[in-house]
PDB file of C-alpha atoms and ligand atoms in Angstrom:
ATOM      1  CA  UNK Q   2    -113.125 185.927 196.282  1.00 45.00           C
ATOM      2  CA  UNK Q   3    -112.832 188.493 199.085  1.00 48.00           C
ATOM      3  CA  UNK Q   4    -112.747 191.406 196.572  1.00 57.00           C
ATOM      4  CA  UNK Q   5    -116.106 190.522 195.035  1.00 71.00           C
ATOM      5  CA  UNK Q   6    -119.366 191.969 196.359  1.00 83.00           C
ATOM      6  CA  UNK Q   7    -121.604 189.327 197.778  1.00 93.00           C
ATOM      7  CA  UNK Q   8    -125.407 189.486 197.485  1.00 96.00           C
ATOM      8  CA  UNK Q   9    -127.040 188.359 200.710  1.00 97.00           C
ATOM      9  CA  UNK Q  10    -130.754 187.951 201.269  1.00 98.00           C
ATOM     10  CA  UNK Q  11    -131.903 188.573 204.812  1.00 98.00           C
ATOM     11  CA  UNK Q  12    -135.514 188.307 205.842  1.00 98.00           C
ATOM     12  CA  UNK Q  13    -137.327 190.072 208.669  1.00 98.00           C
ATOM     13  CA  UNK Q  14    -140.002 188.009 210.401  1.00 98.00           C
ATOM     14  CA  UNK Q  15    -142.141 188.677 213.448  1.00 98.00           C
ATOM     15  CA  UNK Q  16    -145.630 189.687 214.555  1.00 98.00           C
ATOM     16  CA  UNK Q  17    -147.473 192.563 212.938  1.00 98.00           C
ATOM     17  CA  UNK Q  18    -146.484 195.871 214.498  1.00 98.00           C
ATOM     18  CA  UNK Q  19    -143.143 194.877 216.070  1.00 98.00           C
ATOM     19  CA  UNK Q  20    -141.289 197.285 213.781  1.00 98.00           C
ATOM     20  CA  UNK Q  21    -139.853 195.221 210.909  1.00 98.00           C
ATOM     21  CA  UNK Q  22    -140.596 197.817 208.234  1.00 98.00           C
ATOM     22  CA  UNK Q  23    -139.371 200.571 210.537  1.00 98.00           C
ATOM     23  CA  UNK Q  24    -136.044 198.772 211.066  1.00 98.00           C
ATOM     24  CA  UNK Q  25    -135.564 198.265 207.331  1.00 98.00           C
ATOM     25  CA  UNK Q  26    -136.498 201.853 206.516  1.00 98.00           C
ATOM     26  CA  UNK Q  27    -134.319 203.258 209.269  1.00 98.00           C
ATOM     27  CA  UNK Q  28    -131.353 201.246 208.007  1.00 98.00           C
ATOM     28  CA  UNK Q  29    -131.773 201.910 204.285  1.00 98.00           C
ATOM     29  CA  UNK Q  30    -133.286 205.409 204.161  1.00 98.00           C
ATOM     30  CA  UNK Q  31    -132.561 206.668 207.698  1.00 98.00           C
ATOM     31  CA  UNK Q  32    -136.213 207.639 208.132  1.00 98.00           C
ATOM     32  CA  UNK Q  33    -138.783 206.754 210.766  1.00 98.00           C
ATOM     33  CA  UNK Q  34    -142.543 207.010 210.416  1.00 97.00           C
ATOM     34  CA  UNK Q  35    -144.442 206.998 213.710  1.00 96.00           C
ATOM     35  CA  UNK Q  36    -147.683 206.203 211.855  1.00 94.00           C
ATOM     36  CA  UNK Q  37    -146.456 203.427 209.549  1.00 92.00           C
ATOM     37  CA  UNK Q  38    -149.043 201.229 207.797  1.00 95.00           C
ATOM     38  CA  UNK Q  39    -149.046 197.462 208.113  1.00 96.00           C
ATOM     39  CA  UNK Q  40    -147.155 195.710 205.305  1.00 97.00           C
ATOM     40  CA  UNK Q  41    -149.165 193.619 202.861  1.00 97.00           C
ATOM     41  CA  UNK Q  42    -147.147 190.728 201.409  1.00 94.00           C
ATOM     42  CA  UNK Q  43    -143.444 191.559 201.128  1.00 97.00           C
ATOM     43  CA  UNK Q  44    -141.183 194.434 200.173  1.00 97.00           C
ATOM     44  CA  UNK Q  45    -137.448 194.587 199.783  1.00 97.00           C
ATOM     45  CA  UNK Q  46    -134.674 197.189 199.780  1.00 98.00           C
ATOM     46  CA  UNK Q  47    -130.938 196.890 199.093  1.00 98.00           C
ATOM     47  CA  UNK Q  48    -128.026 198.450 200.917  1.00 98.00           C
ATOM     48  CA  UNK Q  49    -124.304 198.044 200.258  1.00 97.00           C
ATOM     49  CA  UNK Q  50    -121.997 197.713 203.208  1.00 96.00           C
ATOM     50  CA  UNK Q  51    -118.578 196.500 204.217  1.00 95.00           C
ATOM     51  CA  UNK Q  52    -118.176 194.069 207.083  1.00 94.00           C
ATOM     52  CA  UNK Q  53    -114.739 192.918 208.219  1.00 91.00           C
ATOM     53  CA  UNK Q  54    -113.256 193.782 204.821  1.00 92.00           C
ATOM     54  CA  UNK Q  55    -115.982 192.014 202.792  1.00 93.00           C
ATOM     55  CA  UNK Q  56    -118.174 194.039 200.419  1.00 95.00           C
ATOM     56  CA  UNK Q  57    -121.768 192.966 200.649  1.00 96.00           C
ATOM     57  CA  UNK Q  58    -125.043 193.974 199.033  1.00 97.00           C
ATOM     58  CA  UNK Q  59    -127.671 193.299 201.630  1.00 97.00           C
ATOM     59  CA  UNK Q  60    -131.081 192.570 200.175  1.00 98.00           C
ATOM     60  CA  UNK Q  61    -133.485 193.074 203.056  1.00 98.00           C
ATOM     61  CA  UNK Q  62    -136.877 191.409 202.700  1.00 98.00           C
ATOM     62  CA  UNK Q  63    -139.564 192.865 204.910  1.00 98.00           C
ATOM     63  CA  UNK Q  64    -142.626 190.668 205.398  1.00 98.00           C
ATOM     64  CA  UNK Q  65    -146.193 191.188 206.605  1.00 98.00           C
ATOM     65  CA  UNK Q  66    -146.490 189.887 210.154  1.00 98.00           C
ATOM     66  CA  UNK Q  67    -150.268 189.756 210.330  1.00 97.00           C
ATOM     67  CA  UNK Q  68    -151.641 186.213 210.172  1.00 96.00           C
ATOM     68  CA  UNK Q  69    -154.052 187.001 207.333  1.00 97.00           C
ATOM     69  CA  UNK Q  70    -151.085 187.679 205.017  1.00 97.00           C
ATOM     70  CA  UNK Q  71    -149.356 184.363 205.647  1.00 97.00           C
ATOM     71  CA  UNK Q  72    -149.903 183.009 202.126  1.00 97.00           C
ATOM     72  CA  UNK Q  73    -148.499 186.225 200.643  1.00 97.00           C
ATOM     73  CA  UNK Q  74    -145.238 186.147 202.592  1.00 97.00           C
ATOM     74  CA  UNK Q  75    -144.203 182.476 202.834  1.00 97.00           C
ATOM     75  CA  UNK Q  76    -143.304 181.996 199.119  1.00 97.00           C
ATOM     76  CA  UNK Q  77    -140.500 184.527 199.610  1.00 97.00           C
ATOM     77  CA  UNK Q  78    -138.620 182.664 202.359  1.00 98.00           C
ATOM     78  CA  UNK Q  79    -136.662 180.397 200.014  1.00 97.00           C
ATOM     79  CA  UNK Q  80    -133.108 181.411 199.344  1.00 97.00           C
ATOM     80  CA  UNK Q  81    -132.769 183.570 202.451  1.00 98.00           C
ATOM     81  CA  UNK Q  82    -129.226 183.560 203.836  1.00 97.00           C
ATOM     82  CA  UNK Q  83    -130.239 184.836 207.270  1.00 98.00           C
ATOM     83  CA  UNK Q  84    -133.479 185.274 209.197  1.00 98.00           C
ATOM     84  CA  UNK Q  85    -134.019 188.132 211.639  1.00 98.00           C
ATOM     85  CA  UNK Q  86    -136.610 186.986 214.184  1.00 98.00           C
ATOM     86  CA  UNK Q  87    -138.103 190.196 215.524  1.00 98.00           C
ATOM     87  CA  UNK Q  88    -140.276 190.969 218.530  1.00 98.00           C
ATOM     88  CA  UNK Q  89    -141.143 194.104 220.435  1.00 98.00           C
ATOM     89  CA  UNK Q  90    -139.942 194.382 224.048  1.00 98.00           C
ATOM     90  CA  UNK Q  91    -143.252 196.008 225.016  1.00 98.00           C
ATOM     91  CA  UNK Q  92    -145.333 193.157 223.558  1.00 98.00           C
ATOM     92  CA  UNK Q  93    -144.997 189.835 225.376  1.00 98.00           C
ATOM     93  CA  UNK Q  94    -147.074 187.930 222.836  1.00 98.00           C
ATOM     94  CA  UNK Q  95    -144.690 188.890 220.035  1.00 98.00           C
ATOM     95  CA  UNK Q  96    -141.842 187.364 222.093  1.00 98.00           C
ATOM     96  CA  UNK Q  97    -143.800 184.194 222.771  1.00 98.00           C
ATOM     97  CA  UNK Q  98    -144.471 183.828 219.059  1.00 98.00           C
ATOM     98  CA  UNK Q  99    -140.769 183.689 218.137  1.00 98.00           C
ATOM     99  CA  UNK Q 100    -140.789 179.874 218.070  1.00 97.00           C
ATOM    100  CA  UNK Q 101    -143.707 179.900 215.644  1.00 98.00           C
ATOM    101  CA  UNK Q 102    -141.876 182.291 213.359  1.00 98.00           C
ATOM    102  CA  UNK Q 103    -138.792 180.151 213.484  1.00 98.00           C
ATOM    103  CA  UNK Q 104    -140.793 177.040 212.580  1.00 97.00           C
ATOM    104  CA  UNK Q 105    -142.659 178.823 209.787  1.00 98.00           C
ATOM    105  CA  UNK Q 106    -139.361 179.967 208.304  1.00 98.00           C
ATOM    106  CA  UNK Q 107    -137.670 176.562 208.492  1.00 98.00           C
ATOM    107  CA  UNK Q 108    -140.677 174.904 206.852  1.00 98.00           C
ATOM    108  CA  UNK Q 109    -141.324 177.333 203.990  1.00 98.00           C
ATOM    109  CA  UNK Q 110    -137.673 178.154 203.306  1.00 98.00           C
ATOM    110  CA  UNK Q 111    -137.058 174.398 203.257  1.00 98.00           C
ATOM    111  CA  UNK Q 112    -133.981 174.745 205.460  1.00 97.00           C
ATOM    112  CA  UNK Q 113    -132.073 171.464 205.320  1.00 94.00           C
ATOM    113  CA  UNK Q 114    -129.944 172.003 208.406  1.00 93.00           C
ATOM    114  CA  UNK Q 115    -131.934 174.243 210.817  1.00 94.00           C
ATOM    115  CA  UNK Q 116    -129.419 173.817 213.638  1.00 92.00           C
ATOM    116  CA  UNK Q 117    -126.748 175.605 211.655  1.00 92.00           C
ATOM    117  CA  UNK Q 118    -128.934 178.201 209.936  1.00 96.00           C
ATOM    118  CA  UNK Q 119    -128.019 181.795 210.901  1.00 97.00           C
ATOM    119  CA  UNK Q 120    -130.896 183.276 212.886  1.00 98.00           C
ATOM    120  CA  UNK Q 121    -130.503 186.608 214.677  1.00 98.00           C
ATOM    121  CA  UNK Q 122    -133.062 187.762 217.260  1.00 98.00           C
ATOM    122  CA  UNK Q 123    -134.037 191.415 217.576  1.00 98.00           C
ATOM    123  CA  UNK Q 124    -135.898 192.945 220.521  1.00 98.00           C
ATOM    124  CA  UNK Q 125    -137.176 196.220 219.070  1.00 98.00           C
ATOM    125  CA  UNK Q 126    -138.724 199.377 220.614  1.00 98.00           C
ATOM    126  CA  UNK Q 127    -136.286 199.609 223.532  1.00 98.00           C
ATOM    127  CA  UNK Q 128    -137.003 203.338 223.640  1.00 98.00           C
ATOM    128  CA  UNK Q 129    -140.353 202.436 225.270  1.00 98.00           C
ATOM    129  CA  UNK Q 130    -140.413 202.642 229.047  1.00 94.00           C
ATOM    130  CA  UNK Q 131    -142.931 199.874 229.753  1.00 96.00           C
ATOM    131  CA  UNK Q 132    -141.217 196.610 228.911  1.00 98.00           C
ATOM    132  CA  UNK Q 133    -142.937 193.239 228.978  1.00 98.00           C
ATOM    133  CA  UNK Q 134    -139.820 191.218 228.143  1.00 98.00           C
ATOM    134  CA  UNK Q 135    -136.530 191.608 229.999  1.00 98.00           C
ATOM    135  CA  UNK Q 136    -133.126 191.456 228.353  1.00 98.00           C
ATOM    136  CA  UNK Q 137    -132.241 188.424 230.456  1.00 98.00           C
ATOM    137  CA  UNK Q 138    -135.330 186.517 229.405  1.00 98.00           C
ATOM    138  CA  UNK Q 139    -134.715 187.207 225.733  1.00 98.00           C
ATOM    139  CA  UNK Q 140    -131.043 186.188 226.033  1.00 98.00           C
ATOM    140  CA  UNK Q 141    -132.051 182.958 227.730  1.00 98.00           C
ATOM    141  CA  UNK Q 142    -134.502 182.137 224.929  1.00 98.00           C
ATOM    142  CA  UNK Q 143    -131.770 182.737 222.361  1.00 98.00           C
ATOM    143  CA  UNK Q 144    -129.307 180.536 224.212  1.00 97.00           C
ATOM    144  CA  UNK Q 145    -131.783 177.704 224.601  1.00 97.00           C
ATOM    145  CA  UNK Q 146    -133.091 177.782 221.052  1.00 96.00           C
ATOM    146  CA  UNK Q 147    -129.897 177.686 219.023  1.00 94.00           C
ATOM    147  CA  UNK Q 148    -127.468 180.069 220.684  1.00 96.00           C
ATOM    148  CA  UNK Q 149    -128.582 182.942 218.475  1.00 97.00           C
ATOM    149  CA  UNK Q 150    -127.144 186.446 218.753  1.00 98.00           C
ATOM    150  CA  UNK Q 151    -129.560 188.833 220.481  1.00 98.00           C
ATOM    151  CA  UNK Q 152    -129.683 192.570 219.844  1.00 98.00           C
ATOM    152  CA  UNK Q 153    -131.947 195.222 221.329  1.00 98.00           C
ATOM    153  CA  UNK Q 154    -132.910 197.916 218.869  1.00 98.00           C
ATOM    154  CA  UNK Q 155    -134.954 201.033 218.441  1.00 98.00           C
ATOM    155  CA  UNK Q 156    -135.911 201.987 214.918  1.00 98.00           C
ATOM    156  CA  UNK Q 157    -137.285 205.191 216.394  1.00 98.00           C
ATOM    157  CA  UNK Q 158    -134.048 206.309 218.079  1.00 98.00           C
ATOM    158  CA  UNK Q 159    -131.757 204.493 215.628  1.00 98.00           C
ATOM    159  CA  UNK Q 160    -130.281 202.364 218.391  1.00 98.00           C
ATOM    160  CA  UNK Q 161    -128.308 199.310 217.231  1.00 98.00           C
ATOM    161  CA  UNK Q 162    -130.054 199.185 213.853  1.00 98.00           C
ATOM    162  CA  UNK Q 163    -126.877 199.113 211.742  1.00 98.00           C
ATOM    163  CA  UNK Q 164    -125.250 196.806 214.297  1.00 98.00           C
ATOM    164  CA  UNK Q 165    -128.137 194.363 213.885  1.00 98.00           C
ATOM    165  CA  UNK Q 166    -127.829 194.142 210.099  1.00 98.00           C
ATOM    166  CA  UNK Q 167    -124.036 193.891 210.345  1.00 98.00           C
ATOM    167  CA  UNK Q 168    -124.427 191.035 212.794  1.00 97.00           C
ATOM    168  CA  UNK Q 169    -126.669 189.278 210.275  1.00 97.00           C
ATOM    169  CA  UNK Q 170    -123.907 189.591 207.671  1.00 97.00           C
ATOM    170  CA  UNK Q 171    -121.300 188.275 210.139  1.00 97.00           C
ATOM    171  CA  UNK Q 172    -123.424 185.252 210.898  1.00 96.00           C
ATOM    172  CA  UNK Q 173    -123.779 184.426 207.194  1.00 96.00           C
ATOM    173  CA  UNK Q 174    -120.073 184.941 206.527  1.00 94.00           C
ATOM    174  CA  UNK Q 175    -119.177 182.697 209.448  1.00 91.00           C
ATOM    175  CA  UNK Q 176    -121.308 179.868 208.047  1.00 86.00           C
ATOM    176  CA  UNK Q 177    -119.895 180.479 204.564  1.00 80.00           C
ATOM    177  CA  UNK Q 178    -116.312 180.367 205.828  1.00 77.00           C
ATOM    178  CA  UNK Q 179    -117.028 177.141 207.628  1.00 77.00           C
ATOM    179  CA  UNK Q 180    -118.390 175.642 204.401  1.00 74.00           C
ATOM    180  CA  UNK Q 181    -115.389 176.845 202.404  1.00 73.00           C
ATOM    181  CA  UNK Q 182    -113.139 175.313 205.013  1.00 73.00           C
ATOM    182  CA  UNK Q 183    -114.982 172.014 204.722  1.00 71.00           C
ATOM    183  CA  UNK Q 184    -114.845 172.057 200.919  1.00 68.00           C
ATOM    184  CA  UNK Q 185    -111.140 172.782 201.056  1.00 66.00           C
ATOM    185  CA  UNK Q 186    -110.753 169.775 203.311  1.00 63.00           C
ATOM    186  CA  UNK Q 187    -112.512 167.606 200.738  1.00 58.00           C
ATOM    187  CA  UNK Q 188    -110.451 169.025 197.877  1.00 55.00           C
ATOM    188  CA  UNK Q 189    -107.257 168.169 199.661  1.00 52.00           C
ATOM    189  CA  UNK Q 190    -108.635 164.739 200.365  1.00 53.00           C
ATOM    190  CA  UNK Q 191    -109.286 164.062 196.660  1.00 51.00           C
ATOM    191  CA  UNK Q 192    -105.718 164.840 195.624  1.00 52.00           C
ATOM    192  CA  UNK Q 193    -103.965 163.320 198.536  1.00 49.00           C
ATOM    193  CA  UNK Q 194    -103.079 159.696 199.101  1.00 47.00           C
ATOM    194  CA  UNK Q 195    -103.550 160.097 202.850  1.00 43.00           C
ATOM    195  CA  UNK Q 196    -106.904 160.442 204.600  1.00 41.00           C
ATOM    196  CA  UNK Q 197    -108.674 163.837 204.813  1.00 40.00           C
ATOM    197  CA  UNK Q 198    -107.462 166.199 207.503  1.00 39.00           C
ATOM    198  CA  UNK Q 199    -110.892 167.787 207.861  1.00 40.00           C
ATOM    199  CA  UNK Q 200    -113.862 166.314 209.611  1.00 42.00           C
ATOM    200  CA  UNK Q 201    -116.058 169.365 210.012  1.00 45.00           C
ATOM    201  CA  UNK Q 202    -118.883 168.367 207.675  1.00 43.00           C
TER     202      UNK Q 202
HETATM  203  N1  GTP J 307    -141.521 203.651 219.943  1.00 72.07           N
HETATM  204  C1  GTP J 307    -141.191 202.919 218.870  1.00 72.07           C
HETATM  205  N2  GTP J 307    -142.093 202.704 217.926  1.00 72.07           N
HETATM  206  C2  GTP J 307    -141.727 201.943 216.863  1.00 72.07           C
HETATM  207  C3  GTP J 307    -140.430 201.416 216.718  1.00 72.07           C
HETATM  208  N3  GTP J 307    -140.373 200.708 215.563  1.00 72.07           N
HETATM  209  C4  GTP J 307    -141.592 200.798 215.019  1.00 72.07           C
HETATM  210  N4  GTP J 307    -142.420 201.546 215.787  1.00 72.07           N
HETATM  211  C5  GTP J 307    -143.826 201.877 215.525  1.00 72.07           C
HETATM  212  O1  GTP J 307    -144.575 200.670 215.623  1.00 72.07           O
HETATM  213  C6  GTP J 307    -145.603 200.636 214.642  1.00 72.07           C
HETATM  214  C7  GTP J 307    -145.454 199.414 213.771  1.00 72.07           C
HETATM  215  O2  GTP J 307    -144.229 199.484 213.048  1.00 72.07           O
HETATM  216  P1  GTP J 307    -144.008 198.725 211.668  1.00 72.07           P
HETATM  217  O3  GTP J 307    -142.598 198.970 211.278  1.00 72.07           O
HETATM  218  O4  GTP J 307    -145.045 199.092 210.689  1.00 72.07           O
HETATM  219  O5  GTP J 307    -144.240 197.218 212.127  1.00 72.07           O
HETATM  220  P2  GTP J 307    -144.164 195.907 211.229  1.00 72.07           P
HETATM  221  O6  GTP J 307    -143.456 194.889 212.039  1.00 72.07           O
HETATM  222  O7  GTP J 307    -143.568 196.224 209.910  1.00 72.07           O
HETATM  223  O8  GTP J 307    -145.682 195.488 211.082  1.00 72.07           O
HETATM  224  P3  GTP J 307    -146.362 194.642 209.879  1.00 72.07           P
HETATM  225  O9  GTP J 307    -146.009 195.283 208.605  1.00 72.07           O
HETATM  226  O10 GTP J 307    -147.823 194.642 210.156  1.00 72.07           O
HETATM  227  O11 GTP J 307    -145.832 193.233 209.986  1.00 72.07           O
HETATM  228  C8  GTP J 307    -145.471 201.948 213.842  1.00 72.07           C
HETATM  229  O12 GTP J 307    -146.391 202.891 214.371  1.00 72.07           O
HETATM  230  C9  GTP J 307    -144.057 202.396 214.112  1.00 72.07           C
HETATM  231  O13 GTP J 307    -143.920 203.810 214.068  1.00 72.07           O
HETATM  232  C10 GTP J 307    -139.470 201.706 217.740  1.00 72.07           C
HETATM  233  O14 GTP J 307    -138.297 201.311 217.716  1.00 72.07           O
HETATM  234  N5  GTP J 307    -139.917 202.460 218.796  1.00 72.07           N
HETATM  235 MG1   MG J 308    -144.334 196.137 208.023  1.00 72.07          MG
END
């Protein structure tokens, strides 16, 4: 199993203009466009990587954050393995909208167990000097809303961009390993005369 490449779908959500497309393009093509156009609907790009000895093909889905494109993006949420909730540290409203993005994702992706779904929160544009959201405040939100990992990024300066996508992979692998562990517990249970040793799921 560990030798096989795994295809993982991660989806970038967040308000229009926070830098979702810029993060994806920086990570996959190592380019940054200071005059990027708003996304209409969705786009995706793949990148292969290795995380902790696992070979992964990351399929990154970049969505349109503007409200008027809602009906174009939501059909693509299903099947996502991880959701990157993105805001811009110089835009308070984009931070305050994180809960709405989380709810929209859970609803349209039809997530059965939201408490255990791997979300990662990204505070982008940390190269900007005028911040409207502090690191502490963002960390607190993450802790109180599901204990999500929080990373501060700059697509412009290429700060933490690869780290952010690698963290997404780690979160998915951690959930997957937990599931495998649970299934193993059940398998043992079926063939054993004694009661199951696992009670994790
Ligand atoms: N200074 C700075 N500007 C950034 C950064 N990331 C993106 N931008 C700029 O912010 C603007 C919006 O970036 P996009 O990547 O298009 O934002 P988006 O989230 O994809 O927006 P939608 O497609 O409308 O949802 C562009 O002008 C980018 O050049 C960053 O890390 N730092
Ligand atoms: Mg975009």
